[in-house]
PDB file of C-alpha atoms in Angstrom:
ATOM      1  CA  UNK N   1      98.390 102.004 112.265  1.00  0.00           C
ATOM      2  CA  UNK N   2     101.872 102.262 112.168  1.00  0.00           C
ATOM      3  CA  UNK N   3     103.075 102.649 108.134  1.00  0.00           C
ATOM      4  CA  UNK N   4     106.338 100.405 109.555  1.00  0.00           C
ATOM      5  CA  UNK N   5     103.155  97.812 110.568  1.00  0.00           C
ATOM      6  CA  UNK N   6     101.770  98.573 106.715  1.00  0.00           C
ATOM      7  CA  UNK N   7     105.353  98.447 105.375  1.00  0.00           C
ATOM      8  CA  UNK N   8     106.048  95.196 106.877  1.00  0.00           C
ATOM      9  CA  UNK N   9     102.688  94.078 105.468  1.00  0.00           C
ATOM     10  CA  UNK N  10     103.532  94.545 101.443  1.00  0.00           C
ATOM     11  CA  UNK N  11     106.641  93.566 102.305  1.00  0.00           C
ATOM     12  CA  UNK N  12     105.253  90.429 103.065  1.00  0.00           C
ATOM     13  CA  UNK N  13     102.621  90.068 100.557  1.00  0.00           C
ATOM     14  CA  UNK N  14     104.612  91.202  98.011  1.00  0.00           C
ATOM     15  CA  UNK N  15     107.032  88.263  98.327  1.00  0.00           C
ATOM     16  CA  UNK N  16     104.037  86.130  99.005  1.00  0.00           C
ATOM     17  CA  UNK N  17     102.819  86.866  96.069  1.00  0.00           C
ATOM     18  CA  UNK N  18     106.012  86.549  93.948  1.00  0.00           C
ATOM     19  CA  UNK N  19     106.275  82.619  95.691  1.00  0.00           C
ATOM     20  CA  UNK N  20     102.574  81.787  94.802  1.00  0.00           C
ATOM     21  CA  UNK N  21     102.032  83.070  90.896  1.00  0.00           C
ATOM     22  CA  UNK N  22     106.087  82.704  89.919  1.00  0.00           C
ATOM     23  CA  UNK N  23     106.626  79.570  91.836  1.00  0.00           C
ATOM     24  CA  UNK N  24     104.043  77.843  90.726  1.00  0.00           C
ATOM     25  CA  UNK N  25     104.915  78.720  86.316  1.00  0.00           C
ATOM     26  CA  UNK N  26     107.668  78.762  87.505  1.00  0.00           C
ATOM     27  CA  UNK N  27     108.138  74.920  88.722  1.00  0.00           C
ATOM     28  CA  UNK N  28     104.678  73.610  87.327  1.00  0.00           C
ATOM     29  CA  UNK N  29     103.856  75.638  84.996  1.00  0.00           C
ATOM     30  CA  UNK N  30     104.102  73.050  82.734  1.00  0.00           C
ATOM     31  CA  UNK N  31     101.872  71.190  84.579  1.00  0.00           C
ATOM     32  CA  UNK N  32      99.661  72.911  85.348  1.00  0.00           C
ATOM     33  CA  UNK N  33      99.622  75.492  82.040  1.00  0.00           C
ATOM     34  CA  UNK N  34      98.201  79.260  82.132  1.00  0.00           C
ATOM     35  CA  UNK N  35      94.974  78.578  84.081  1.00  0.00           C
ATOM     36  CA  UNK N  36      96.844  77.119  86.571  1.00  0.00           C
ATOM     37  CA  UNK N  37      99.432  80.105  86.798  1.00  0.00           C
ATOM     38  CA  UNK N  38      96.472  82.278  86.699  1.00  0.00           C
ATOM     39  CA  UNK N  39      94.963  81.239  89.502  1.00  0.00           C
ATOM     40  CA  UNK N  40      97.927  80.655  91.117  1.00  0.00           C
ATOM     41  CA  UNK N  41      98.135  84.548  90.917  1.00  0.00           C
ATOM     42  CA  UNK N  42      94.193  85.310  92.194  1.00  0.00           C
ATOM     43  CA  UNK N  43      94.128  83.156  94.482  1.00  0.00           C
ATOM     44  CA  UNK N  44      97.009  84.769  96.507  1.00  0.00           C
ATOM     45  CA  UNK N  45      95.722  87.719  96.234  1.00  0.00           C
ATOM     46  CA  UNK N  46      91.760  86.681  97.318  1.00  0.00           C
ATOM     47  CA  UNK N  47      94.680  85.564 100.706  1.00  0.00           C
ATOM     48  CA  UNK N  48      96.589  88.301 100.951  1.00  0.00           C
ATOM     49  CA  UNK N  49      93.282  90.722 100.679  1.00  0.00           C
ATOM     50  CA  UNK N  50      91.943  88.657 103.492  1.00  0.00           C
ATOM     51  CA  UNK N  51      95.215  88.031 105.746  1.00  0.00           C
ATOM     52  CA  UNK N  52      96.769  91.803 106.172  1.00  0.00           C
ATOM     53  CA  UNK N  53      94.061  94.158 103.096  1.00  0.00           C
ATOM     54  CA  UNK N  54      92.966  95.424 107.064  1.00  0.00           C
ATOM     55  CA  UNK N  55      96.559  96.335 107.795  1.00  0.00           C
ATOM     56  CA  UNK N  56      97.730  98.354 104.492  1.00  0.00           C
ATOM     57  CA  UNK N  57      95.101  97.475 101.844  1.00  0.00           C
ATOM     58  CA  UNK N  58      97.178  94.658 100.488  1.00  0.00           C
ATOM     59  CA  UNK N  59      98.431  96.345  97.285  1.00  0.00           C
ATOM     60  CA  UNK N  60     101.421  94.620  97.100  1.00  0.00           C
ATOM     61  CA  UNK N  61     102.091  96.365  93.283  1.00  0.00           C
ATOM     62  CA  UNK N  62     103.131  99.397  92.799  1.00  0.00           C
ATOM     63  CA  UNK N  63     100.923 100.270  89.832  1.00  0.00           C
ATOM     64  CA  UNK N  64      97.578  99.816  92.202  1.00  0.00           C
ATOM     65  CA  UNK N  65      99.678 102.504  95.486  1.00  0.00           C
ATOM     66  CA  UNK N  66     100.297 104.772  92.345  1.00  0.00           C
ATOM     67  CA  UNK N  67      97.309 105.018  91.592  1.00  0.00           C
ATOM     68  CA  UNK N  68      95.692 105.033  94.789  1.00  0.00           C
ATOM     69  CA  UNK N  69      97.764 107.493  94.884  1.00  0.00           C
ATOM     70  CA  UNK N  70      96.592 109.320  91.637  1.00  0.00           C
ATOM     71  CA  UNK N  71      92.721 109.080  93.143  1.00  0.00           C
ATOM     72  CA  UNK N  72      94.550 110.752  96.442  1.00  0.00           C
ATOM     73  CA  UNK N  73      93.466 107.689  98.716  1.00  0.00           C
ATOM     74  CA  UNK N  74      96.863 108.070  99.693  1.00  0.00           C
ATOM     75  CA  UNK N  75     100.418 110.052  99.857  1.00  0.00           C
ATOM     76  CA  UNK N  76     103.385 109.950  97.457  1.00  0.00           C
ATOM     77  CA  UNK N  77     105.551 110.011 101.256  1.00  0.00           C
ATOM     78  CA  UNK N  78     102.989 106.232 102.099  1.00  0.00           C
ATOM     79  CA  UNK N  79     103.282 105.398  98.046  1.00  0.00           C
ATOM     80  CA  UNK N  80     107.060 106.141  98.035  1.00  0.00           C
ATOM     81  CA  UNK N  81     107.347 103.744 100.710  1.00  0.00           C
ATOM     82  CA  UNK N  82     105.138 101.191 100.168  1.00  0.00           C
ATOM     83  CA  UNK N  83     106.978 100.669  96.524  1.00  0.00           C
ATOM     84  CA  UNK N  84     110.348 100.606  98.728  1.00  0.00           C
ATOM     85  CA  UNK N  85     108.680  97.828 100.552  1.00  0.00           C
ATOM     86  CA  UNK N  86     107.427  95.533  98.046  1.00  0.00           C
ATOM     87  CA  UNK N  87     110.492  96.090  95.598  1.00  0.00           C
ATOM     88  CA  UNK N  88     112.170  94.609  98.992  1.00  0.00           C
ATOM     89  CA  UNK N  89     109.788  92.194  99.064  1.00  0.00           C
ATOM     90  CA  UNK N  90     109.144  91.062  95.677  1.00  0.00           C
ATOM     91  CA  UNK N  91     113.209  90.514  95.492  1.00  0.00           C
ATOM     92  CA  UNK N  92     113.772  88.256  98.666  1.00  0.00           C
ATOM     93  CA  UNK N  93     110.750  86.269  96.894  1.00  0.00           C
ATOM     94  CA  UNK N  94     112.452  85.993  94.069  1.00  0.00           C
ATOM     95  CA  UNK N  95     115.771  85.020  95.193  1.00  0.00           C
ATOM     96  CA  UNK N  96     114.372  82.421  97.177  1.00  0.00           C
ATOM     97  CA  UNK N  97     112.729  80.694  94.636  1.00  0.00           C
ATOM     98  CA  UNK N  98     116.808  80.762  92.664  1.00  0.00           C
ATOM     99  CA  UNK N  99     117.800  79.008  94.856  1.00  0.00           C
ATOM    100  CA  UNK N 100     114.995  76.408  94.948  1.00  0.00           C
ATOM    101  CA  UNK N 101     115.452  75.966  91.796  1.00  0.00           C
ATOM    102  CA  UNK N 102     118.934  76.054  91.775  1.00  0.00           C
ATOM    103  CA  UNK N 103     119.375  73.245  93.784  1.00  0.00           C
ATOM    104  CA  UNK N 104     116.735  71.026  92.325  1.00  0.00           C
ATOM    105  CA  UNK N 105     118.778  71.300  88.889  1.00  0.00           C
ATOM    106  CA  UNK N 106     116.307  73.495  86.974  1.00  0.00           C
ATOM    107  CA  UNK N 107     117.240  75.640  84.021  1.00  0.00           C
ATOM    108  CA  UNK N 108     116.255  78.745  85.418  1.00  0.00           C
ATOM    109  CA  UNK N 109     116.070  80.169  81.756  1.00  0.00           C
ATOM    110  CA  UNK N 110     113.032  82.810  81.617  1.00  0.00           C
ATOM    111  CA  UNK N 111     112.218  82.613  84.968  1.00  0.00           C
ATOM    112  CA  UNK N 112     109.006  83.736  84.607  1.00  0.00           C
ATOM    113  CA  UNK N 113     110.191  87.350  83.832  1.00  0.00           C
ATOM    114  CA  UNK N 114     107.904  89.069  81.082  1.00  0.00           C
ATOM    115  CA  UNK N 115     108.842  89.896  77.579  1.00  0.00           C
ATOM    116  CA  UNK N 116     106.507  90.141  74.355  1.00  0.00           C
ATOM    117  CA  UNK N 117     107.760  89.187  70.685  1.00  0.00           C
ATOM    118  CA  UNK N 118     109.159  86.131  69.750  1.00  0.00           C
ATOM    119  CA  UNK N 119     112.569  86.843  70.453  1.00  0.00           C
ATOM    120  CA  UNK N 120     111.983  86.334  73.906  1.00  0.00           C
ATOM    121  CA  UNK N 121     109.684  83.486  74.136  1.00  0.00           C
ATOM    122  CA  UNK N 122     111.475  81.811  71.790  1.00  0.00           C
ATOM    123  CA  UNK N 123     108.629  80.370  69.915  1.00  0.00           C
ATOM    124  CA  UNK N 124     107.547  78.295  73.346  1.00  0.00           C
ATOM    125  CA  UNK N 125     103.926  76.886  72.613  1.00  0.00           C
ATOM    126  CA  UNK N 126     101.293  79.101  73.144  1.00  0.00           C
ATOM    127  CA  UNK N 127     102.858  81.781  72.824  1.00  0.00           C
ATOM    128  CA  UNK N 128     101.713  85.022  71.323  1.00  0.00           C
ATOM    129  CA  UNK N 129     104.394  87.529  68.483  1.00  0.00           C
ATOM    130  CA  UNK N 130     102.989  90.797  70.094  1.00  0.00           C
ATOM    131  CA  UNK N 131     105.753  93.838  69.500  1.00  0.00           C
ATOM    132  CA  UNK N 132     106.277  96.407  71.689  1.00  0.00           C
ATOM    133  CA  UNK N 133     103.215  98.629  70.870  1.00  0.00           C
ATOM    134  CA  UNK N 134     101.004  95.458  71.563  1.00  0.00           C
ATOM    135  CA  UNK N 135     102.937  94.442  74.573  1.00  0.00           C
ATOM    136  CA  UNK N 136     102.176  98.142  76.036  1.00  0.00           C
ATOM    137  CA  UNK N 137      98.712  98.278  75.162  1.00  0.00           C
ATOM    138  CA  UNK N 138      97.762  95.094  76.897  1.00  0.00           C
ATOM    139  CA  UNK N 139      99.917  96.241  80.074  1.00  0.00           C
ATOM    140  CA  UNK N 140      98.006  99.823  80.047  1.00  0.00           C
ATOM    141  CA  UNK N 141      94.777  98.569  79.371  1.00  0.00           C
ATOM    142  CA  UNK N 142      94.179  95.166  81.661  1.00  0.00           C
ATOM    143  CA  UNK N 143      96.168  98.243  84.685  1.00  0.00           C
ATOM    144  CA  UNK N 144      93.362  99.840  84.161  1.00  0.00           C
ATOM    145  CA  UNK N 145      90.636  97.538  84.347  1.00  0.00           C
ATOM    146  CA  UNK N 146      92.028  96.138  87.520  1.00  0.00           C
ATOM    147  CA  UNK N 147      92.560  98.854  89.402  1.00  0.00           C
ATOM    148  CA  UNK N 148      89.390 100.621  88.254  1.00  0.00           C
ATOM    149  CA  UNK N 149      88.283  97.548  90.120  1.00  0.00           C
ATOM    150  CA  UNK N 150      90.467  97.629  93.006  1.00  0.00           C
ATOM    151  CA  UNK N 151      88.475 101.692  93.435  1.00  0.00           C
ATOM    152  CA  UNK N 152      85.518 100.483  92.910  1.00  0.00           C
ATOM    153  CA  UNK N 153      85.571  97.635  96.215  1.00  0.00           C
ATOM    154  CA  UNK N 154      87.173  99.825  97.764  1.00  0.00           C
ATOM    155  CA  UNK N 155      85.739 102.566  98.133  1.00  0.00           C
ATOM    156  CA  UNK N 156      84.559 103.405 102.001  1.00  0.00           C
ATOM    157  CA  UNK N 157      81.064 104.658 100.570  1.00  0.00           C
ATOM    158  CA  UNK N 158      80.174 101.306  98.757  1.00  0.00           C
ATOM    159  CA  UNK N 159      82.734  99.466  99.131  1.00  0.00           C
ATOM    160  CA  UNK N 160      80.906  95.332  99.808  1.00  0.00           C
ATOM    161  CA  UNK N 161      84.381  95.014 102.404  1.00  0.00           C
ATOM    162  CA  UNK N 162      83.039  91.264 101.618  1.00  0.00           C
ATOM    163  CA  UNK N 163      83.972  89.815  98.804  1.00  0.00           C
ATOM    164  CA  UNK N 164      86.331  93.036  97.842  1.00  0.00           C
ATOM    165  CA  UNK N 165      88.482  90.726  97.776  1.00  0.00           C
ATOM    166  CA  UNK N 166      87.196  87.936  95.386  1.00  0.00           C
ATOM    167  CA  UNK N 167      86.133  90.087  93.406  1.00  0.00           C
ATOM    168  CA  UNK N 168      90.238  91.848  92.967  1.00  0.00           C
ATOM    169  CA  UNK N 169      91.226  87.704  92.750  1.00  0.00           C
ATOM    170  CA  UNK N 170      89.054  87.379  90.213  1.00  0.00           C
ATOM    171  CA  UNK N 171      89.990  90.462  88.152  1.00  0.00           C
ATOM    172  CA  UNK N 172      93.592  89.271  88.464  1.00  0.00           C
ATOM    173  CA  UNK N 173      93.320  85.770  87.447  1.00  0.00           C
ATOM    174  CA  UNK N 174      90.581  87.357  84.386  1.00  0.00           C
ATOM    175  CA  UNK N 175      93.929  89.677  83.998  1.00  0.00           C
ATOM    176  CA  UNK N 176      96.311  86.323  83.829  1.00  0.00           C
ATOM    177  CA  UNK N 177      94.239  84.197  81.182  1.00  0.00           C
ATOM    178  CA  UNK N 178      94.313  87.895  78.673  1.00  0.00           C
ATOM    179  CA  UNK N 179      97.271  88.583  78.706  1.00  0.00           C
ATOM    180  CA  UNK N 180      99.696  85.680  79.817  1.00  0.00           C
ATOM    181  CA  UNK N 181     100.572  84.424  76.061  1.00  0.00           C
ATOM    182  CA  UNK N 182     101.504  87.792  74.997  1.00  0.00           C
ATOM    183  CA  UNK N 183     103.679  89.215  77.996  1.00  0.00           C
ATOM    184  CA  UNK N 184     103.122  86.568  80.768  1.00  0.00           C
ATOM    185  CA  UNK N 185     101.780  89.599  82.685  1.00  0.00           C
ATOM    186  CA  UNK N 186     102.761  91.874  84.326  1.00  0.00           C
ATOM    187  CA  UNK N 187     100.657  94.588  85.668  1.00  0.00           C
ATOM    188  CA  UNK N 188     102.958  94.416  88.444  1.00  0.00           C
ATOM    189  CA  UNK N 189     105.934  96.032  88.570  1.00  0.00           C
ATOM    190  CA  UNK N 190     107.637  94.696  91.300  1.00  0.00           C
ATOM    191  CA  UNK N 191     106.923  90.974  89.862  1.00  0.00           C
ATOM    192  CA  UNK N 192     108.640  92.433  86.539  1.00  0.00           C
ATOM    193  CA  UNK N 193     111.944  93.554  88.421  1.00  0.00           C
ATOM    194  CA  UNK N 194     112.109  90.635  90.934  1.00  0.00           C
ATOM    195  CA  UNK N 195     111.707  88.374  87.910  1.00  0.00           C
ATOM    196  CA  UNK N 196     114.019  90.228  85.315  1.00  0.00           C
ATOM    197  CA  UNK N 197     116.508  89.452  87.385  1.00  0.00           C
ATOM    198  CA  UNK N 198     117.078  86.717  88.101  1.00  0.00           C
ATOM    199  CA  UNK N 199     116.487  86.030  84.438  1.00  0.00           C
ATOM    200  CA  UNK N 200     118.643  84.530  82.312  1.00  0.00           C
ATOM    201  CA  UNK N 201     116.848  84.882  79.284  1.00  0.00           C
ATOM    202  CA  UNK N 202     119.095  87.974  77.666  1.00  0.00           C
ATOM    203  CA  UNK N 203     115.853  90.186  76.495  1.00  0.00           C
ATOM    204  CA  UNK N 204     114.697  90.259  80.396  1.00  0.00           C
ATOM    205  CA  UNK N 205     116.157  93.094  81.989  1.00  0.00           C
ATOM    206  CA  UNK N 206     116.042  95.763  78.223  1.00  0.00           C
ATOM    207  CA  UNK N 207     112.948  94.864  78.042  1.00  0.00           C
ATOM    208  CA  UNK N 208     111.308  95.513  82.185  1.00  0.00           C
ATOM    209  CA  UNK N 209     110.886  99.170  81.058  1.00  0.00           C
ATOM    210  CA  UNK N 210     107.501  98.761  79.617  1.00  0.00           C
ATOM    211  CA  UNK N 211     106.352  96.320  82.201  1.00  0.00           C
ATOM    212  CA  UNK N 212     107.497  99.341  84.904  1.00  0.00           C
ATOM    213  CA  UNK N 213     105.767 101.904  82.695  1.00  0.00           C
ATOM    214  CA  UNK N 214     102.888 100.759  80.847  1.00  0.00           C
ATOM    215  CA  UNK N 215     101.031  99.024  84.123  1.00  0.00           C
ATOM    216  CA  UNK N 216     101.589 102.997  86.121  1.00  0.00           C
ATOM    217  CA  UNK N 217     100.251 104.920  82.488  1.00  0.00           C
ATOM    218  CA  UNK N 218      97.245 102.189  83.740  1.00  0.00           C
ATOM    219  CA  UNK N 219      97.479 103.062  86.693  1.00  0.00           C
ATOM    220  CA  UNK N 220      97.718 106.495  86.633  1.00  0.00           C
ATOM    221  CA  UNK N 221      94.758 106.662  84.726  1.00  0.00           C
ATOM    222  CA  UNK N 222      92.159 104.686  86.506  1.00  0.00           C
ATOM    223  CA  UNK N 223      92.520 106.289  89.173  1.00  0.00           C
ATOM    224  CA  UNK N 224      92.203 110.123  87.166  1.00  0.00           C
ATOM    225  CA  UNK N 225      89.364 108.151  85.670  1.00  0.00           C
ATOM    226  CA  UNK N 226      87.493 106.382  88.182  1.00  0.00           C
ATOM    227  CA  UNK N 227      87.790 109.980  89.947  1.00  0.00           C
ATOM    228  CA  UNK N 228      85.793 112.003  87.727  1.00  0.00           C
ATOM    229  CA  UNK N 229      83.515 109.328  87.880  1.00  0.00           C
ATOM    230  CA  UNK N 230      82.315 108.733  91.569  1.00  0.00           C
ATOM    231  CA  UNK N 231      82.196 112.517  91.763  1.00  0.00           C
ATOM    232  CA  UNK N 232      79.001 112.220  93.093  1.00  0.00           C
ATOM    233  CA  UNK N 233      77.690 115.832  95.136  1.00  0.00           C
ATOM    234  CA  UNK N 234      81.132 116.861  92.454  1.00  0.00           C
ATOM    235  CA  UNK N 235      78.881 116.450  89.435  1.00  0.00           C
ATOM    236  CA  UNK N 236      76.934 119.264  87.479  1.00  0.00           C
ATOM    237  CA  UNK N 237      73.469 118.321  87.206  1.00  0.00           C
TER     238      UNK N 237
END
């Protein structure tokens, strides 16, 4: 598959992820709650995996691409190109959501941006007062888990492709159920960047670094760990 086709798929897929997941949080979060938002993100990933997975792998997330790179499954050049497509797709989707919210007369507010601490969430019901270290830990650990599942189900030697997309989507749903009350769940720098740009929460941009660094750290560790535990013939008996 040509790189331009892969980048178009990543742009489109990441835009759909933001529209589906963040759009649900912004427009219907009060009705469907944390469970509904978690399902929205998970279902979007399932749809993307089966829709465009054969074109680009449906990473839709710079952390996923980084983990795949560290694991040795893609080049640095291709990874950087994926990053650009993913971030641009997320920003375009966030801009669409922003325009729709404005047209409906809604207050922009936090705009489904990621953050941590009582100062960010303002004591909103259901949210917990995690500090910076707790937020970093949960984002890194859950990204690690996410990448271990992705690397496992996409392993060409052992993967069951028929159910790979479902496994990834359900894992993302679980991740959101765990961490929405703590950070609004990132595990995806593109999703975090796009929402922070349009958020009216004054802490969204200052806290953004964590939602870029922590997922990348977790993804890198997963890329290394999966290679170690799946070394097969290279392992010493």
